[in-house]
PDB file of C-alpha atoms in Angstrom:
ATOM      1  CA  MET A  24     107.612  88.792 100.948  1.00 36.00           C
ATOM      2  CA  SER A  25     111.202  88.372 101.990  1.00 37.00           C
ATOM      3  CA  ASP A  26     113.671  90.394 100.007  1.00 38.00           C
ATOM      4  CA  PRO A  27     115.101  88.195  97.187  1.00 38.00           C
ATOM      5  CA  PRO A  28     118.700  86.972  97.227  1.00 39.00           C
ATOM      6  CA  ASP A  29     121.538  90.022  97.024  1.00 37.00           C
ATOM      7  CA  MET A  30     123.975  88.261  95.222  1.00 34.00           C
ATOM      8  CA  LEU A  31     125.959  91.451  95.217  1.00 35.00           C
ATOM      9  CA  SER A  32     126.499  91.142  98.773  1.00 34.00           C
ATOM     10  CA  VAL A  33     129.648  88.952  97.757  1.00 34.00           C
ATOM     11  CA  ILE A  34     130.766  90.768  94.670  1.00 35.00           C
ATOM     12  CA  ARG A  35     133.388  93.359  94.283  1.00 32.00           C
ATOM     13  CA  PHE A  36     133.448  95.335  91.155  1.00 30.00           C
ATOM     14  CA  ARG A  37     136.889  95.948  89.612  1.00 29.00           C
ATOM     15  CA  GLY A  38     138.653  99.135  90.859  1.00 27.00           C
ATOM     16  CA  SER A  39     136.262  99.852  93.874  1.00 29.00           C
ATOM     17  CA  GLY A  40     138.816 100.041  96.139  1.00 30.00           C
ATOM     18  CA  SER A  41     138.114  98.226  99.614  1.00 30.00           C
ATOM     19  CA  THR A  42     137.190  94.754  98.898  1.00 31.00           C
ATOM     20  CA  GLN A  43     134.880  94.706 102.159  1.00 37.00           C
ATOM     21  CA  GLY A  44     135.169  90.874 102.215  1.00 35.00           C
ATOM     22  CA  ARG A  45     133.580  90.532  98.625  1.00 33.00           C
ATOM     23  CA  ALA A  46     134.890  88.170  95.859  1.00 33.00           C
ATOM     24  CA  PRO A  47     136.214  89.118  92.676  1.00 32.00           C
ATOM     25  CA  LEU A  48     133.822  90.252  90.144  1.00 35.00           C
ATOM     26  CA  GLY A  49     131.755  88.014  88.252  1.00 42.00           C
ATOM     27  CA  VAL A  50     132.011  85.275  91.180  1.00 43.00           C
ATOM     28  CA  THR A  51     128.643  85.006  92.825  1.00 54.00           C
ATOM     29  CA  GLU A  52     127.460  83.480  96.052  1.00 56.00           C
ATOM     30  CA  LEU A  53     126.982  79.770  95.255  1.00 59.00           C
ATOM     31  CA  GLN A  54     123.521  78.872  94.954  1.00 68.00           C
ATOM     32  CA  ASP A  55     121.927  75.271  95.596  1.00 73.00           C
ATOM     33  CA  ARG A  56     121.679  73.783  91.979  1.00 80.00           C
ATOM     34  CA  SER A  57     121.185  70.169  93.317  1.00 79.00           C
ATOM     35  CA  GLY A  58     117.637  70.507  92.120  1.00 89.00           C
ATOM     36  CA  LEU A  59     118.308  71.625  88.344  1.00 95.00           C
ATOM     37  CA  SER A  60     118.538  69.112  85.913  1.00 96.00           C
ATOM     38  CA  ALA A  61     121.807  67.726  84.286  1.00 96.00           C
ATOM     39  CA  ALA A  62     120.578  69.120  80.969  1.00 96.00           C
ATOM     40  CA  LEU A  63     120.372  72.652  82.240  1.00 97.00           C
ATOM     41  CA  GLN A  64     123.490  72.419  84.277  1.00 94.00           C
ATOM     42  CA  SER A  65     125.237  71.429  81.095  1.00 95.00           C
ATOM     43  CA  ALA A  66     124.541  74.317  79.210  1.00 96.00           C
ATOM     44  CA  TRP A  67     127.374  76.948  78.629  1.00 93.00           C
ATOM     45  CA  ALA A  68     127.471  80.590  78.337  1.00 94.00           C
ATOM     46  CA  LYS A  69     131.064  81.746  77.752  1.00 90.00           C
ATOM     47  CA  SER A  70     133.982  80.074  76.433  1.00 87.00           C
ATOM     48  CA  LEU A  71     137.654  80.827  75.523  1.00 79.00           C
ATOM     49  CA  PRO A  72     138.701  81.717  72.160  1.00 71.00           C
ATOM     50  CA  ARG A  73     140.590  78.927  70.670  1.00 67.00           C
ATOM     51  CA  ASP A  74     140.293  76.832  73.697  1.00 67.00           C
ATOM     52  CA  VAL A  75     140.490  73.240  71.858  1.00 66.00           C
ATOM     53  CA  PRO A  76     139.516  71.040  73.345  1.00 68.00           C
ATOM     54  CA  PRO A  77     137.527  73.094  75.802  1.00 68.00           C
ATOM     55  CA  THR A  78     139.432  73.806  79.382  1.00 71.00           C
ATOM     56  CA  HIS A  79     137.678  76.720  80.674  1.00 80.00           C
ATOM     57  CA  HIS A  80     133.687  77.796  80.180  1.00 86.00           C
ATOM     58  CA  LEU A  81     131.013  79.722  82.370  1.00 90.00           C
ATOM     59  CA  PRO A  82     128.110  77.869  82.559  1.00 93.00           C
ATOM     60  CA  LEU A  83     124.975  79.678  81.468  1.00 95.00           C
ATOM     61  CA  VAL A  84     123.128  79.245  85.262  1.00 95.00           C
ATOM     62  CA  GLN A  85     126.083  81.186  86.709  1.00 93.00           C
ATOM     63  CA  HIS A  86     126.192  83.689  83.916  1.00 93.00           C
ATOM     64  CA  CYS A  87     122.387  84.465  84.497  1.00 95.00           C
ATOM     65  CA  GLU A  88     123.128  84.824  88.231  1.00 94.00           C
ATOM     66  CA  ASP A  89     125.541  86.951  87.717  1.00 93.00           C
ATOM     67  CA  ALA A  90     123.868  89.138  85.353  1.00 94.00           C
ATOM     68  CA  GLY A  91     121.069  89.626  88.174  1.00 95.00           C
ATOM     69  CA  ALA A  92     123.294  90.121  90.965  1.00 93.00           C
ATOM     70  CA  VAL A  93     124.959  93.102  88.674  1.00 94.00           C
ATOM     71  CA  ALA A  94     121.602  94.403  87.915  1.00 94.00           C
ATOM     72  CA  GLY A  95     120.741  94.637  91.541  1.00 94.00           C
ATOM     73  CA  ARG A  96     123.975  96.183  92.584  1.00 93.00           C
ATOM     74  CA  LEU A  97     123.263  98.888  89.567  1.00 95.00           C
ATOM     75  CA  TRP A  98     119.799  99.369  91.216  1.00 95.00           C
ATOM     76  CA  ASP A  99     121.121 100.058  94.660  1.00 94.00           C
ATOM     77  CA  GLU A 100     124.212 102.246  93.648  1.00 94.00           C
ATOM     78  CA  TRP A 101     123.745 103.693  90.002  1.00 95.00           C
ATOM     79  CA  LEU A 102     120.148 104.033  88.973  1.00 94.00           C
ATOM     80  CA  PRO A 103     118.419 107.492  89.864  1.00 96.00           C
ATOM     81  CA  ARG A 104     115.799 107.110  92.562  1.00 95.00           C
ATOM     82  CA  ALA A 105     113.197 108.779  90.161  1.00 95.00           C
ATOM     83  CA  VAL A 106     113.764 105.903  87.670  1.00 93.00           C
ATOM     84  CA  ARG A 107     113.566 103.406  90.651  1.00 94.00           C
ATOM     85  CA  GLU A 108     110.440 105.159  92.235  1.00 94.00           C
ATOM     86  CA  ARG A 109     108.928 104.952  88.389  1.00 92.00           C
ATOM     87  CA  PHE A 110     109.307 101.173  88.328  1.00 90.00           C
ATOM     88  CA  THR A 111     108.164 100.760  91.956  1.00 92.00           C
ATOM     89  CA  VAL A 112     105.006 102.526  91.704  1.00 92.00           C
ATOM     90  CA  HIS A 113     104.120 101.040  88.294  1.00 88.00           C
ATOM     91  CA  LEU A 114     104.581  97.325  89.151  1.00 87.00           C
ATOM     92  CA  GLY A 115     103.559  97.588  92.328  1.00 80.00           C
ATOM     93  CA  VAL A 116     105.546  94.961  93.695  1.00 80.00           C
ATOM     94  CA  ASP A 117     109.235  94.673  94.384  1.00 89.00           C
ATOM     95  CA  ALA A 118     110.801  96.210  90.959  1.00 94.00           C
ATOM     96  CA  ARG A 119     114.284  95.549  92.167  1.00 94.00           C
ATOM     97  CA  ALA A 120     113.549  91.931  92.082  1.00 95.00           C
ATOM     98  CA  VAL A 121     111.910  92.036  88.639  1.00 95.00           C
ATOM     99  CA  VAL A 122     114.484  94.414  87.322  1.00 94.00           C
ATOM    100  CA  GLN A 123     117.144  91.522  88.469  1.00 95.00           C
ATOM    101  CA  TRP A 124     114.873  88.576  86.722  1.00 96.00           C
ATOM    102  CA  LEU A 125     115.015  91.044  83.709  1.00 95.00           C
ATOM    103  CA  ALA A 126     118.912  90.866  83.480  1.00 96.00           C
ATOM    104  CA  ALA A 127     119.210  87.236  84.515  1.00 96.00           C
ATOM    105  CA  SER A 128     116.964  85.950  82.107  1.00 96.00           C
ATOM    106  CA  HIS A 129     118.523  87.888  78.680  1.00 95.00           C
ATOM    107  CA  ASP A 130     120.504  85.029  77.718  1.00 94.00           C
ATOM    108  CA  VAL A 131     117.870  81.855  78.156  1.00 95.00           C
ATOM    109  CA  GLY A 132     118.236  81.876  74.374  1.00 93.00           C
ATOM    110  CA  LYS A 133     121.607  80.300  74.496  1.00 95.00           C
ATOM    111  CA  LEU A 134     119.831  77.195  75.282  1.00 95.00           C
ATOM    112  CA  SER A 135     119.592  76.617  71.851  1.00 91.00           C
ATOM    113  CA  PRO A 136     121.123  74.330  69.162  1.00 91.00           C
ATOM    114  CA  ALA A 137     122.063  77.499  67.051  1.00 88.00           C
ATOM    115  CA  PHE A 138     124.349  78.814  69.936  1.00 90.00           C
ATOM    116  CA  ALA A 139     125.546  75.509  71.621  1.00 90.00           C
ATOM    117  CA  TRP A 140     126.982  74.219  68.570  1.00 86.00           C
ATOM    118  CA  GLN A 141     129.768  76.568  68.533  1.00 85.00           C
ATOM    119  CA  VAL A 142     132.213  74.758  70.622  1.00 86.00           C
ATOM    120  CA  GLY A 143     132.134  71.014  70.105  1.00 85.00           C
ATOM    121  CA  GLY A 144     133.314  69.613  73.299  1.00 88.00           C
ATOM    122  CA  LEU A 145     130.772  71.680  75.279  1.00 92.00           C
ATOM    123  CA  ALA A 146     128.073  70.564  72.512  1.00 90.00           C
ATOM    124  CA  ASP A 147     129.172  67.251  72.965  1.00 92.00           C
ATOM    125  CA  LYS A 148     128.523  67.298  76.956  1.00 93.00           C
ATOM    126  CA  MET A 149     124.878  69.074  76.387  1.00 95.00           C
ATOM    127  CA  HIS A 150     124.279  66.395  73.646  1.00 94.00           C
ATOM    128  CA  ARG A 151     124.922  63.346  76.365  1.00 96.00           C
ATOM    129  CA  ASN A 152     122.479  65.192  78.506  1.00 96.00           C
ATOM    130  CA  GLY A 153     119.711  65.003  76.402  1.00 96.00           C
ATOM    131  CA  LEU A 154     119.812  67.955  74.299  1.00 96.00           C
ATOM    132  CA  THR A 155     120.246  66.935  70.843  1.00 91.00           C
ATOM    133  CA  PHE A 156     121.310  68.607  67.836  1.00 87.00           C
ATOM    134  CA  PRO A 157     119.825  68.801  64.463  1.00 79.00           C
ATOM    135  CA  THR A 158     121.093  66.054  62.011  1.00 69.00           C
ATOM    136  CA  VAL A 159     122.427  68.658  59.618  1.00 62.00           C
ATOM    137  CA  LEU A 160     124.349  71.377  61.104  1.00 60.00           C
ATOM    138  CA  ASP A 161     124.729  74.520  59.259  1.00 61.00           C
ATOM    139  CA  GLY A 162     126.557  76.661  61.764  1.00 58.00           C
ATOM    140  CA  PRO A 163     126.208  79.918  60.104  1.00 60.00           C
ATOM    141  CA  GLY A 164     122.943  79.435  58.868  1.00 61.00           C
ATOM    142  CA  MET A 165     121.690  78.215  62.187  1.00 63.00           C
ATOM    143  CA  ARG A 166     123.116  81.427  63.915  1.00 63.00           C
ATOM    144  CA  ARG A 167     121.506  84.016  61.208  1.00 67.00           C
ATOM    145  CA  ASN A 168     118.373  82.069  61.700  1.00 68.00           C
ATOM    146  CA  ALA A 169     118.094  81.282  65.154  1.00 74.00           C
ATOM    147  CA  PRO A 170     120.230  84.189  67.115  1.00 81.00           C
ATOM    148  CA  HIS A 171     120.099  83.606  70.518  1.00 85.00           C
ATOM    149  CA  GLN A 172     118.697  87.000  71.489  1.00 83.00           C
ATOM    150  CA  LEU A 173     115.866  85.932  69.589  1.00 87.00           C
ATOM    151  CA  VAL A 174     115.345  82.667  70.832  1.00 91.00           C
ATOM    152  CA  SER A 175     115.250  84.466  74.522  1.00 93.00           C
ATOM    153  CA  HIS A 176     112.242  86.740  73.145  1.00 93.00           C
ATOM    154  CA  HIS A 177     110.568  83.801  72.149  1.00 91.00           C
ATOM    155  CA  ALA A 178     111.228  81.390  75.135  1.00 94.00           C
ATOM    156  CA  ILE A 179     110.502  84.312  77.583  1.00 95.00           C
ATOM    157  CA  HIS A 180     107.291  85.473  75.932  1.00 95.00           C
ATOM    158  CA  ARG A 181     106.014  81.644  75.745  1.00 95.00           C
ATOM    159  CA  TRP A 182     106.853  81.303  79.143  1.00 97.00           C
ATOM    160  CA  LEU A 183     104.596  84.327  80.266  1.00 97.00           C
ATOM    161  CA  THR A 184     101.655  83.575  78.105  1.00 97.00           C
ATOM    162  CA  VAL A 185     101.497  79.695  78.310  1.00 96.00           C
ATOM    163  CA  GLY A 186     102.913  79.258  81.843  1.00 96.00           C
ATOM    164  CA  HIS A 187     101.667  82.258  83.671  1.00 96.00           C
ATOM    165  CA  ALA A 188      98.608  83.217  81.570  1.00 97.00           C
ATOM    166  CA  TRP A 189     100.118  86.390  80.548  1.00 96.00           C
ATOM    167  CA  PRO A 190      98.164  88.454  77.609  1.00 95.00           C
ATOM    168  CA  GLU A 191     100.002  88.792  74.225  1.00 93.00           C
ATOM    169  CA  VAL A 192     100.870  92.598  74.238  1.00 92.00           C
ATOM    170  CA  PRO A 193     102.204  92.709  77.871  1.00 93.00           C
ATOM    171  CA  ALA A 194     104.235  89.449  77.521  1.00 93.00           C
ATOM    172  CA  HIS A 195     106.091  91.075  74.617  1.00 91.00           C
ATOM    173  CA  THR A 196     106.867  94.664  76.575  1.00 91.00           C
ATOM    174  CA  VAL A 197     108.779  91.831  78.946  1.00 94.00           C
ATOM    175  CA  ALA A 198     110.349  89.672  76.349  1.00 93.00           C
ATOM    176  CA  VAL A 199     111.535  92.515  74.232  1.00 92.00           C
ATOM    177  CA  VAL A 200     114.284  93.444  76.912  1.00 91.00           C
ATOM    178  CA  SER A 201     115.819  90.254  76.137  1.00 87.00           C
ATOM    179  CA  GLY A 202     115.106  90.298  72.525  1.00 79.00           C
ATOM    180  CA  GLY A 203     116.533  93.588  71.947  1.00 71.00           C
ATOM    181  CA  HIS A 204     119.782  93.175  74.512  1.00 81.00           C
ATOM    182  CA  HIS A 205     122.340  93.412  71.699  1.00 73.00           C
ATOM    183  CA  GLY A 206     120.908  97.013  70.434  1.00 73.00           C
ATOM    184  CA  ARG A 207     118.307  96.002  67.873  1.00 73.00           C
ATOM    185  CA  GLN A 208     114.325  95.262  68.769  1.00 77.00           C
ATOM    186  CA  PRO A 209     113.113  92.414  67.088  1.00 76.00           C
ATOM    187  CA  SER A 210     110.406  93.021  64.454  1.00 74.00           C
ATOM    188  CA  SER A 211     107.325  90.510  64.302  1.00 78.00           C
ATOM    189  CA  GLY A 212     108.940  89.559  61.105  1.00 73.00           C
ATOM    190  CA  MET A 213     112.151  88.324  62.663  1.00 73.00           C
ATOM    191  CA  LEU A 214     110.378  86.512  65.113  1.00 75.00           C
ATOM    192  CA  THR A 215     108.100  84.903  62.665  1.00 79.00           C
ATOM    193  CA  ALA A 216     111.162  83.912  60.825  1.00 72.00           C
ATOM    194  CA  LEU A 217     112.586  82.319  63.653  1.00 78.00           C
ATOM    195  CA  ASP A 218     113.657  78.678  62.722  1.00 79.00           C
ATOM    196  CA  PRO A 219     112.268  76.292  65.240  1.00 81.00           C
ATOM    197  CA  ARG A 220     114.822  73.405  64.269  1.00 82.00           C
ATOM    198  CA  PHE A 221     117.566  75.763  65.571  1.00 84.00           C
ATOM    199  CA  ALA A 222     115.883  77.433  68.193  1.00 85.00           C
ATOM    200  CA  GLY A 223     115.088  73.773  69.679  1.00 87.00           C
ATOM    201  CA  ALA A 224     112.223  72.075  70.756  1.00 90.00           C
ATOM    202  CA  GLY A 225     111.286  69.255  73.213  1.00 94.00           C
ATOM    203  CA  ALA A 226     114.049  68.842  75.675  1.00 96.00           C
ATOM    204  CA  TRP A 227     115.619  72.379  74.900  1.00 96.00           C
ATOM    205  CA  GLU A 228     112.478  74.097  75.306  1.00 96.00           C
ATOM    206  CA  ASP A 229     112.225  72.257  78.794  1.00 97.00           C
ATOM    207  CA  ALA A 230     115.281  73.403  79.846  1.00 97.00           C
ATOM    208  CA  ARG A 231     114.597  76.981  79.072  1.00 97.00           C
ATOM    209  CA  ILE A 232     111.252  76.790  81.233  1.00 97.00           C
ATOM    210  CA  GLU A 233     113.492  75.221  84.002  1.00 98.00           C
ATOM    211  CA  LEU A 234     116.042  78.104  83.817  1.00 97.00           C
ATOM    212  CA  LEU A 235     113.052  80.931  83.579  1.00 97.00           C
ATOM    213  CA  ASP A 236     111.432  79.135  86.875  1.00 97.00           C
ATOM    214  CA  HIS A 237     114.591  78.858  88.548  1.00 96.00           C
ATOM    215  CA  LEU A 238     115.488  82.593  88.288  1.00 96.00           C
ATOM    216  CA  ALA A 239     111.576  83.488  89.056  1.00 96.00           C
ATOM    217  CA  THR A 240     112.249  81.298  92.468  1.00 94.00           C
ATOM    218  CA  LEU A 241     115.703  82.944  92.924  1.00 93.00           C
ATOM    219  CA  TYR A 242     114.294  86.745  93.021  1.00 94.00           C
ATOM    220  CA  GLY A 243     111.081  86.026  94.078  1.00 95.00           C
ATOM    221  CA  ILE A 244     108.710  87.739  91.371  1.00 95.00           C
ATOM    222  CA  GLY A 245     105.732  85.280  91.934  1.00 94.00           C
ATOM    223  CA  ALA A 246     103.729  88.440  92.556  1.00 93.00           C
ATOM    224  CA  TRP A 247     104.513  90.091  89.834  1.00 94.00           C
ATOM    225  CA  LEU A 248     103.834  87.315  87.803  1.00 95.00           C
ATOM    226  CA  THR A 249     100.518  86.766  89.248  1.00 94.00           C
ATOM    227  CA  ALA A 250      99.491  90.303  88.592  1.00 91.00           C
ATOM    228  CA  ARG A 251     100.673  90.238  84.894  1.00 92.00           C
ATOM    229  CA  VAL A 252     101.905  93.976  85.124  1.00 87.00           C
ATOM    230  CA  PRO A 253     103.578  95.483  81.921  1.00 85.00           C
ATOM    231  CA  LEU A 254     106.923  97.264  82.137  1.00 82.00           C
ATOM    232  CA  PRO A 255     106.624 100.840  82.292  1.00 77.00           C
ATOM    233  CA  GLN A 256     107.229 102.519  78.655  1.00 69.00           C
TER     234      GLN A 256
END
């Protein structure tokens, strides 16, 4: 299997001295996204505060690819060799690619009504592209009952179990990386309480699956998905 795309080959960290031909931090090499749906490409991840109407934002796909790129750079230049070896021996596949995918997929839960409603102009664009919102919008309630990190956990767990025939427990060991990325690992009760209206079903779930598929292809993690090896504890 060929090496996964090294997006960080075109990224320069701030304060790193020589640019070595790299672009500024946060700008990854442009990927061919022509095959992605309009719904997925309309999703946003970051916006400017008090930017009304919105003039600048970071698309969710770009944000995910940036996160995967940074993870690859950290693997190469910061993570201790012993840790890299532990992952590699345990997974038995290209562990760097798996780590990049784990980082890249952390915010897939931002593809949800509970997150996307926060910026009206950007939400309108998503709505026009088939991602419809609940009739009654209770902003604070939606975010409380469907925080994006829990939606990420749910989406990844479902993608692994339903889409790739992973057993329940190993799938949770992977999904919890995203579920806990804001500092608190979700309990079973928190996951059970996740409100499907605000997490988004139908087109929302289809777009999350599409994003996870895109990232899996980008980093070439097919062998790991087939082997169904959980993460080291």
